[in-house]
CSV table of C-alpha atoms and ligand atoms in Angstrom, one decimal:
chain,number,residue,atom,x,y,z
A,16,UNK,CA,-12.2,-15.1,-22.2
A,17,UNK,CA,-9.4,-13.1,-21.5
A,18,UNK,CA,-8.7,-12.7,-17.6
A,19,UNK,CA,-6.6,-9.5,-16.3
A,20,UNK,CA,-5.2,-10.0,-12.5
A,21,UNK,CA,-3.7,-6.6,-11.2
A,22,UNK,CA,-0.2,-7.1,-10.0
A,23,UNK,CA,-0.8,-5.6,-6.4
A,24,UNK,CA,-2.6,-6.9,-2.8
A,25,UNK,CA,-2.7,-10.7,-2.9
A,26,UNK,CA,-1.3,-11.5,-6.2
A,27,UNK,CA,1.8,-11.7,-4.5
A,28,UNK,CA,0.2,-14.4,-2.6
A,29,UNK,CA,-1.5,-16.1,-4.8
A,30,UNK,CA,-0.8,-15.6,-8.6
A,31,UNK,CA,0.2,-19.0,-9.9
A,32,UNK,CA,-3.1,-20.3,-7.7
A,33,UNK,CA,-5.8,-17.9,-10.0
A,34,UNK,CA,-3.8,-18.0,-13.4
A,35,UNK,CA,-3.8,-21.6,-13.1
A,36,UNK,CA,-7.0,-22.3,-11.8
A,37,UNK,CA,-8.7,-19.4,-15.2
A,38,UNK,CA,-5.9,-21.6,-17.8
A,39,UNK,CA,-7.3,-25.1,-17.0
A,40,UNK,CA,-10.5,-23.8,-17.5
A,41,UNK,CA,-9.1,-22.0,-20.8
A,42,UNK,CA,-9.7,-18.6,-20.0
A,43,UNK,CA,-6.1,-16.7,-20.9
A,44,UNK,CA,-4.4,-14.5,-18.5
A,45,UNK,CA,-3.3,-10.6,-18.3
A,46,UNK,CA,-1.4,-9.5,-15.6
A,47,UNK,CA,-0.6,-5.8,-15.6
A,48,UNK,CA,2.8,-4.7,-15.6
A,49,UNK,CA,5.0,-4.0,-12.7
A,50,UNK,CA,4.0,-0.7,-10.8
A,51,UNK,CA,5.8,2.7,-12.3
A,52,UNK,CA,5.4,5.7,-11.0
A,53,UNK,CA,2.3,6.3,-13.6
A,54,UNK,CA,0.3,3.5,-11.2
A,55,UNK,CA,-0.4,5.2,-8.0
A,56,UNK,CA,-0.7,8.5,-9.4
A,57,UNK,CA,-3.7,7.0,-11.3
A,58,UNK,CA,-4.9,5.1,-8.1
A,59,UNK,CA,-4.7,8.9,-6.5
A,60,UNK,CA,-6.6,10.8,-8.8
A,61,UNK,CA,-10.0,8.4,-8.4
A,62,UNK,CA,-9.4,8.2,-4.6
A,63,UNK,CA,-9.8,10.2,-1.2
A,64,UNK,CA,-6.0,10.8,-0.2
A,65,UNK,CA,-6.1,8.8,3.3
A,66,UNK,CA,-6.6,5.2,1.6
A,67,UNK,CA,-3.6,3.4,2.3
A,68,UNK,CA,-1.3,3.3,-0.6
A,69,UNK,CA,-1.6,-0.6,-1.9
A,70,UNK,CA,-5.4,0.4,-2.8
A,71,UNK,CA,-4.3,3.2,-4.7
A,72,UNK,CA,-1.4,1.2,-6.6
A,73,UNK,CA,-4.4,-1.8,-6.8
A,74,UNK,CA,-6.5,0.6,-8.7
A,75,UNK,CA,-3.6,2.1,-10.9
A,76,UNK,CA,-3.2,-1.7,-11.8
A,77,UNK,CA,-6.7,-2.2,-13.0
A,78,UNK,CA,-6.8,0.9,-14.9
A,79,UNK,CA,-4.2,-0.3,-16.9
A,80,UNK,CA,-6.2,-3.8,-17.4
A,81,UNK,CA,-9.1,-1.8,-18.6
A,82,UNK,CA,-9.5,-1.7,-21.8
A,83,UNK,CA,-7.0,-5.0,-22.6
A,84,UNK,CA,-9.1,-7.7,-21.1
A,85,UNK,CA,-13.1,-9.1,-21.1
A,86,UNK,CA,-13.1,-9.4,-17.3
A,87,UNK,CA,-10.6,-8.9,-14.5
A,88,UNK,CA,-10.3,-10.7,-10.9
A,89,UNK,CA,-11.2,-9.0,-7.5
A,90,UNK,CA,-11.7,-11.1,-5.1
A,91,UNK,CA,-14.0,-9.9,-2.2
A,92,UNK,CA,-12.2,-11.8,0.5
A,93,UNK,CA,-13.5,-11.3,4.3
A,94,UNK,CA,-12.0,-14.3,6.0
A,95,UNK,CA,-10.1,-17.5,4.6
A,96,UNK,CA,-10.0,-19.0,8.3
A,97,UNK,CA,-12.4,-19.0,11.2
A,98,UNK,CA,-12.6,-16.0,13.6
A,99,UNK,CA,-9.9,-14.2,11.7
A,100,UNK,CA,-10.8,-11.2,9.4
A,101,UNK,CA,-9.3,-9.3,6.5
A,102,UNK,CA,-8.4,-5.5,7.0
A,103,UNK,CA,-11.9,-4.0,5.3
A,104,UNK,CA,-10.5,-2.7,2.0
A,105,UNK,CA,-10.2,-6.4,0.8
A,106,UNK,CA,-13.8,-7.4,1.2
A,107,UNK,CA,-15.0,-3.8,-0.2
A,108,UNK,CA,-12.4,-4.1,-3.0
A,109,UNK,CA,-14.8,-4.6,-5.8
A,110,UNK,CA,-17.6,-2.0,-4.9
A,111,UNK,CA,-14.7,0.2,-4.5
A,112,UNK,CA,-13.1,-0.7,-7.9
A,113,UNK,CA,-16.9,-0.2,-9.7
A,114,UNK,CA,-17.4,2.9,-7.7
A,115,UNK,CA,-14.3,4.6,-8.5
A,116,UNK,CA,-13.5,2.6,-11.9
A,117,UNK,CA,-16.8,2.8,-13.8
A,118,UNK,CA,-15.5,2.1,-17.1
A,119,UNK,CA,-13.5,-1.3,-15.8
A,120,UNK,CA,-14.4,-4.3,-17.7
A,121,UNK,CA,-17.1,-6.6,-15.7
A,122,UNK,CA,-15.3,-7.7,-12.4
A,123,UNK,CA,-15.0,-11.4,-11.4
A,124,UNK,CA,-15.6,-11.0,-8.0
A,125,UNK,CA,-16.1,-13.7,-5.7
A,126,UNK,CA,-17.0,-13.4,-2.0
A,127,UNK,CA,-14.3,-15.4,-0.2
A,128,UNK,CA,-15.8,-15.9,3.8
A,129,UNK,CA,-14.7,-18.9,5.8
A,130,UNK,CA,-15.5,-17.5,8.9
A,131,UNK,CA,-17.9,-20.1,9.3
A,132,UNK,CA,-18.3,-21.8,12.8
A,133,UNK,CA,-16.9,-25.5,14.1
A,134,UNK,CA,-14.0,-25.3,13.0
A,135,UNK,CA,-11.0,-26.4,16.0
A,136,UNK,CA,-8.1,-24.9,14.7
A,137,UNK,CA,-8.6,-20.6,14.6
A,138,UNK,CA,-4.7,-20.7,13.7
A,139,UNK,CA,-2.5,-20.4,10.4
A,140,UNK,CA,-3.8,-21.4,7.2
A,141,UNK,CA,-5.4,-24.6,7.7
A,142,UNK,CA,-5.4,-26.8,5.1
A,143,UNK,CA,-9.2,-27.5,3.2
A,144,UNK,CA,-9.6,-30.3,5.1
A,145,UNK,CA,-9.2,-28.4,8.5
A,146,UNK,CA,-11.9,-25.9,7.6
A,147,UNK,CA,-15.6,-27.2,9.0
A,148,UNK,CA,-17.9,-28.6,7.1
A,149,UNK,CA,-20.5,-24.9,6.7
A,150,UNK,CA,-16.9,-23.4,5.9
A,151,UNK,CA,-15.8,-26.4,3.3
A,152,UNK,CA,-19.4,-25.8,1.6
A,153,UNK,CA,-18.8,-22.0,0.9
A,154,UNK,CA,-15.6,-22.8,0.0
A,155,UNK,CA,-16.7,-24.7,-2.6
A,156,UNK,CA,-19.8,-23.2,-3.9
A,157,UNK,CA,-17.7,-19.7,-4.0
A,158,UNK,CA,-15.1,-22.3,-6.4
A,159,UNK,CA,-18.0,-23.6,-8.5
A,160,UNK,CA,-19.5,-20.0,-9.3
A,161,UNK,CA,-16.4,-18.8,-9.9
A,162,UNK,CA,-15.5,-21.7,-12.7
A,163,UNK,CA,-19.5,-21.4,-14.1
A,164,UNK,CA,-18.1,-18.4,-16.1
A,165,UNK,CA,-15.8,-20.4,-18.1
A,166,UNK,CA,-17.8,-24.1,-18.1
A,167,UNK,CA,-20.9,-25.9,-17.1
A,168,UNK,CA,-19.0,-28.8,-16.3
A,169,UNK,CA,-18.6,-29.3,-12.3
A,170,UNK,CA,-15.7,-32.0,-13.2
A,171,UNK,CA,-13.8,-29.7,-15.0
A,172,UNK,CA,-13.8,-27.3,-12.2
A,173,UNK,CA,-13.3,-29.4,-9.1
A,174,UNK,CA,-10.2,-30.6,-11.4
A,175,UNK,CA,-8.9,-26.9,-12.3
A,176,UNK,CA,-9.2,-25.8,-8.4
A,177,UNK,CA,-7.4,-29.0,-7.4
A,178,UNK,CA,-4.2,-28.5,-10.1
A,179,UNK,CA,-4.5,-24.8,-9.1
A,180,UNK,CA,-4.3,-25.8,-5.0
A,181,UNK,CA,-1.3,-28.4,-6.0
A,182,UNK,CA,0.4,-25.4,-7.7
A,183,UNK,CA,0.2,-23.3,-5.0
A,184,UNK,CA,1.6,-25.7,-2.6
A,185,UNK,CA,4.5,-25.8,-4.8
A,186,UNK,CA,4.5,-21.8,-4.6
A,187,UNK,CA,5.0,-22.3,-1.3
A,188,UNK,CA,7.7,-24.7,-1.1
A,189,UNK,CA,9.6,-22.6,-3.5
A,190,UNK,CA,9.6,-19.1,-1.3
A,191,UNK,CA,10.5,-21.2,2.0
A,192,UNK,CA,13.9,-22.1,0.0
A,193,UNK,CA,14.3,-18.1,0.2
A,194,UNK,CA,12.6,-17.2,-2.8
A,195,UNK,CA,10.7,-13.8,-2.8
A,196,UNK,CA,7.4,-14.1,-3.8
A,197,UNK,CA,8.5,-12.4,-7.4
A,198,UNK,CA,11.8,-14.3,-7.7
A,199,UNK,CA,9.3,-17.9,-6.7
A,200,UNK,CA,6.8,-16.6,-9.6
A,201,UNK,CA,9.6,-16.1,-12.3
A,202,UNK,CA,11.2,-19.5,-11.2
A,203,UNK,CA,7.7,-21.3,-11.9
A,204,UNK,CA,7.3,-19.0,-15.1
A,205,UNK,CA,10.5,-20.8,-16.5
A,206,UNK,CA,12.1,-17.6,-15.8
A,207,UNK,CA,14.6,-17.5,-12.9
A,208,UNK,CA,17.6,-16.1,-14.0
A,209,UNK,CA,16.5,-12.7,-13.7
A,210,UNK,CA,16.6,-13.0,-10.4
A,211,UNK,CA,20.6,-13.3,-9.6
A,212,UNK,CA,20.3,-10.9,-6.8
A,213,UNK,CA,18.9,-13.5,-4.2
A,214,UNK,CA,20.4,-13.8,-0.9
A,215,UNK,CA,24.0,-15.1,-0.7
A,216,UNK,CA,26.2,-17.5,1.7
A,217,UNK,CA,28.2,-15.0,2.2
A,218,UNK,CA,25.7,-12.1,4.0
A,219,UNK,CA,27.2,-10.3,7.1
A,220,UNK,CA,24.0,-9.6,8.9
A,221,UNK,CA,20.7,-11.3,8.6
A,222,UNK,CA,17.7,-9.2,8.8
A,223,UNK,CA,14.0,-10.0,9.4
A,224,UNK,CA,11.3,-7.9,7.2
A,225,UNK,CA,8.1,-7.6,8.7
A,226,UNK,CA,5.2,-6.5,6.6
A,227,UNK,CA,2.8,-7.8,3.9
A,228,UNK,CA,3.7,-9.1,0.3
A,229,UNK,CA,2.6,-6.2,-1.3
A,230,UNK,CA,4.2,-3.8,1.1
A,231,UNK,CA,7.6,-5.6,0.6
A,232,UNK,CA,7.6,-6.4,-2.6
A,233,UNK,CA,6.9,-4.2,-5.2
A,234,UNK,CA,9.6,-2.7,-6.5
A,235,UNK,CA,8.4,0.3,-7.1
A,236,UNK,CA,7.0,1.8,-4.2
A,237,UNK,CA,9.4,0.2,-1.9
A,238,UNK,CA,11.8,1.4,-4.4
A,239,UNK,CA,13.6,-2.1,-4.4
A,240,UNK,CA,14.1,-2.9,-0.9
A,241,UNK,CA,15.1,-6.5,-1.1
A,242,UNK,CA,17.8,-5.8,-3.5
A,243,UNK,CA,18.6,-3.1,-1.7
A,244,UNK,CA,19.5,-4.6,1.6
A,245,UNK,CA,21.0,-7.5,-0.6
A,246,UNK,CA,23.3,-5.1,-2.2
A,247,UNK,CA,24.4,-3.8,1.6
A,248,UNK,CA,25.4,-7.6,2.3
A,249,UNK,CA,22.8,-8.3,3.9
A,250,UNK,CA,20.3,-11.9,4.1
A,251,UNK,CA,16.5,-11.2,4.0
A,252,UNK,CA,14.0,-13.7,5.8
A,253,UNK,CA,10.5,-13.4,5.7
A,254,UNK,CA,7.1,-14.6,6.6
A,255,UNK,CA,7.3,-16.4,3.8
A,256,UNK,CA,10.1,-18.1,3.9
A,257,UNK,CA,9.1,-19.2,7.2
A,258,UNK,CA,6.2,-22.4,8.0
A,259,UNK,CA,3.0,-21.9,8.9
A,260,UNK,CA,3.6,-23.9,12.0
A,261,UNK,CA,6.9,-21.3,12.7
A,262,UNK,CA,4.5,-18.1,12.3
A,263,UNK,CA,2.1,-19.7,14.3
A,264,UNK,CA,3.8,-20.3,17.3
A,265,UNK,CA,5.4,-16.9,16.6
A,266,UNK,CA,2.1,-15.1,17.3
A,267,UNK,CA,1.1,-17.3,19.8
A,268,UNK,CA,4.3,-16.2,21.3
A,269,UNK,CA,3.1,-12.2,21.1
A,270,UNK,CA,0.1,-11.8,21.1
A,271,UNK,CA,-1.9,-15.3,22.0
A,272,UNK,CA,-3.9,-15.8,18.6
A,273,UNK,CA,-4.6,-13.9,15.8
A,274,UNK,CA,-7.2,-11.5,15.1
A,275,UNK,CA,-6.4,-10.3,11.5
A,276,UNK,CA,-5.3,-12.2,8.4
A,277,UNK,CA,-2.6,-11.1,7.6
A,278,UNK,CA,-0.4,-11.1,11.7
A,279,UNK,CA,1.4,-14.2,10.4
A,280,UNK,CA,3.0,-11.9,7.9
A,281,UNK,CA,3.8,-9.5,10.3
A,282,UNK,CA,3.4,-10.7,14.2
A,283,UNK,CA,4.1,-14.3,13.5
A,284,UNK,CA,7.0,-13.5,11.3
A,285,UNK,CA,8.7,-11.2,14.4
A,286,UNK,CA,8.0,-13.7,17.0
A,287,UNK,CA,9.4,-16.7,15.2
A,288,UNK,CA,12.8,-14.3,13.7
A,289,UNK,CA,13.1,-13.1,17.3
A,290,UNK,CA,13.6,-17.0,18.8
A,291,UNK,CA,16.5,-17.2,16.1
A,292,UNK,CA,19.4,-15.7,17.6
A,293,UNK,CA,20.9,-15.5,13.6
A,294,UNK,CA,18.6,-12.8,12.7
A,295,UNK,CA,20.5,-9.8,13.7
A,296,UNK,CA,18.1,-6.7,13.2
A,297,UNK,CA,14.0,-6.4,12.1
A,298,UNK,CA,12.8,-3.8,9.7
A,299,UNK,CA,8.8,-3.3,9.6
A,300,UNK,CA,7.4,-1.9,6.6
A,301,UNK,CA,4.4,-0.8,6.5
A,302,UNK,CA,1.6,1.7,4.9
A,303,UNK,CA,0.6,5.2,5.5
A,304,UNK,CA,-2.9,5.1,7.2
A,305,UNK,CA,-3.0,1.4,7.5
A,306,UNK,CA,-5.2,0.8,11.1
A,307,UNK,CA,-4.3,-2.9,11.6
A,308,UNK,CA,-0.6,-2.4,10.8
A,309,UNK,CA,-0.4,0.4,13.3
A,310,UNK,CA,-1.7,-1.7,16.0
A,311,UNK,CA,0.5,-5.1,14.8
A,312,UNK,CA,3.6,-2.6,14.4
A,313,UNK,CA,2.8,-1.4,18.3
A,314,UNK,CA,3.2,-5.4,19.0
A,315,UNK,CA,6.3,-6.0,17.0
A,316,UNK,CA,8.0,-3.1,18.3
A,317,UNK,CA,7.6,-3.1,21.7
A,318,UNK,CA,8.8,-7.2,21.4
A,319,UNK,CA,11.5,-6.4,19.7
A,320,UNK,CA,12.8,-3.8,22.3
A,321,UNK,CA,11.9,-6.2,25.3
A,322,UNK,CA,13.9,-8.5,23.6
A,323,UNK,CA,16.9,-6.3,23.1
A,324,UNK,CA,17.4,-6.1,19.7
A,325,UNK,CA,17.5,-3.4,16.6
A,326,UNK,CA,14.6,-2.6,15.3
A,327,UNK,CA,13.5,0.1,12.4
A,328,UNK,CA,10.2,1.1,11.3
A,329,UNK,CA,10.1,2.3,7.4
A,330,UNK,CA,6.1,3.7,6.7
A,331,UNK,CA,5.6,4.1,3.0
A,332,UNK,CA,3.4,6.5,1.3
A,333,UNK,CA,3.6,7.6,-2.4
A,334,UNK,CA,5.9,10.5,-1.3
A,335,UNK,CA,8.5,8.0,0.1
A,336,UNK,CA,12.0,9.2,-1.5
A,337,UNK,CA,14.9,6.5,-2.7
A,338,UNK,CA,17.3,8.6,-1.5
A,339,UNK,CA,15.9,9.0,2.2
A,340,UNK,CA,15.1,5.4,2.0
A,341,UNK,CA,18.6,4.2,0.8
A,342,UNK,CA,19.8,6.8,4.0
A,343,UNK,CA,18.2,4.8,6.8
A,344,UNK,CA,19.0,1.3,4.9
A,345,UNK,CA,22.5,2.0,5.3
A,346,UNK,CA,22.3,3.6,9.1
A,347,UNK,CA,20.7,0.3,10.2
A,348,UNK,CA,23.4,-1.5,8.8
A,349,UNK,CA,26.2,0.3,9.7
A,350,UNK,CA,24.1,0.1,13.2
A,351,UNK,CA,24.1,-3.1,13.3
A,352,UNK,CA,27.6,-4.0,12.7
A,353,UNK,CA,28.5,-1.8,16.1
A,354,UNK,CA,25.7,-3.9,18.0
A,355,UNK,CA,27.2,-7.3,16.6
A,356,UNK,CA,30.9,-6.1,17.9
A,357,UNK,CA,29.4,-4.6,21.3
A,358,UNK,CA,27.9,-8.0,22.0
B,428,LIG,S1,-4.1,-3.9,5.7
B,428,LIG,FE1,-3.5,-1.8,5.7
B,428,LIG,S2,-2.2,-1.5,3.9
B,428,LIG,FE2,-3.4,-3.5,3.6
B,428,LIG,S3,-5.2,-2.9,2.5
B,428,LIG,FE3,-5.8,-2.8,4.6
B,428,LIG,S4,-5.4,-0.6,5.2
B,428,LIG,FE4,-4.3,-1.0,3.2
């Protein structure tokens, strides 16, 4: 079976997890291209114009799987730790995908809820073992179901989620060394040399983003924004090159505890940059008629400004221009190098 995953919303997150995990099993894997400007306006035409602009590149992605592969992967995800939810569009993603994408091959589509009571810690992303025992069940029945497309055999499964888990471990370890999630998944593709534009030793300013993967890093729609600040001189940091423990204490520094997914990305990330005196500026980036990010944005802005220190907001829709975008980059900057020398 051939298995297409688009190349938008949590692939960023978890690629080299799910094209592991469908490979041991001996499924082969599609992933669509990177985003052009063909992707969203595909995404737009089957879609009302206020969804937020990662759902429209999401289905732009799996209109270009359809067609090249026998199933593809959306994940219906509601929760993936207790008492801590997913923004809506994630666990409607595959009713919306059939609804609006009739002709897409079947969908694998597991429901992904660990919302399940008993568990102690409500925090970060626990590890398996953390998770309670109702929540450790689902977990693993959702695994088995998944894997019952491709074999019968429970063994083989439990052994293709556990090289998939290792794998994404190792994911992890690699973006904390200041990877981007792109640059980590071409350096475990065998592929890391493309990547020669990662941050230097020799950056004047250090700047925090604040957003989701798929908000910062597809470099299309944020027309290159990583490179770009790289090519002003400047070091990126991000949630993900950050702990869990670090982005934990960072929203229980703002806010108390979270309430969706995906504050560690953005909350967690601002409170734990803004205890590092080296991080000179923040830049959120978020999308266009996105309701949790306008409420997290509210939280990181208004800590930011209590704590004194430059702060940009950059809100992406598929109208964003480059040259608008490059215009503020390069304001902040130079802003920042007159804040550094007034201090
Ligand atoms: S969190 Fe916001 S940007 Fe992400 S899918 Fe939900 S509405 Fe869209």
């Amino acid at each position: 079976m051939k298995v297409g995953i688009p190349r938008a919303l949590l692939y960023y997150q978890y690629y080299p997890m799910w094209k592991t995990f469908f490979e041991e099993l001996g499924a082969s894997v599609l992933v669509s291209g990177p985003t052009t400007k063909a992707t969203p306006a595909a995404g737009v035409e089957r879609l009302v114009a206020e969804t937020c602009l990662p759902v429209k590149v999401y289905c732009g992605h799996v209109l270009e799987l359809t067609g090249q592969v026998d199933s593809v992967f959306v994940p219906a995800v509601r929760s993936l730790e207790p008492k801590v939810l997913h923004c809506s569009h994630f666990l409607g993603l595959p009713d919306l995908v059939r609804a609006v994408i009739p002709e897409a091959p079947p969908l694998l589509a597991p429901d992904i809820d660990l919302d399940q009571k008993s568990s102690e810690d409500k925090y970060g992303q626990p590890p398996i073992s953390d998770l309670s025992f109702k929540a450790r069940r689902v977990l693993y029945q959702t695994i088995y179901q998944l894997g019952s497309h491709f074999t019968r055999n429970p063994l083989r499964i439990k052994a293709a989620a556990e090289r998939a888990w290792q794998v994404h471990q190792d994911y992890l370890r690699l973006m904390q060394t200041g990877l981007t999630p792109p640059e980590a998944i071409a350096r475990w593709e065998g592929n890391g040399t493309r990547h020669a534009s990662r941050n230097t030793h020799h950056a004047s300013h250090t700047i925090a983003l604040i957003g989701h993967p798929y908000n910062l890093y597809d470099t299309y729609t944020t027309h290159n924004l990583v490179a770009k600040l790289r090519g002003l001189g400047v070091k990126v940091v991000t949630s993900e090159t950050a702990t869990p423990e670090e982005l934990r204490q960072g929203i229980l520094d703002l806010t108390g505890g979270p309430y969706w997914t995906y504050e560690d990305e953005m909350v967690g990330a601002a409170g734990h940059y803004l205890r590092d005196e080296r991080v000179d500026g923040f830049i959120a980036v978020s999308s266009f008629g996105c309701g949790p990010d306008s409420t997290l944005l509210d939280v990181v802005q208004r800590a930011t400004r209590e704590a004194g220190r430059p702060f940009m907001s950059l809100i992406l829709d598929e109208h964003t221009g480059e040259a608008g975008l490059v215009t503020r980059l390069e304001a902040f900057v130079d802003m920042l190098a007159r804040w550094k020398r007034r201090r």
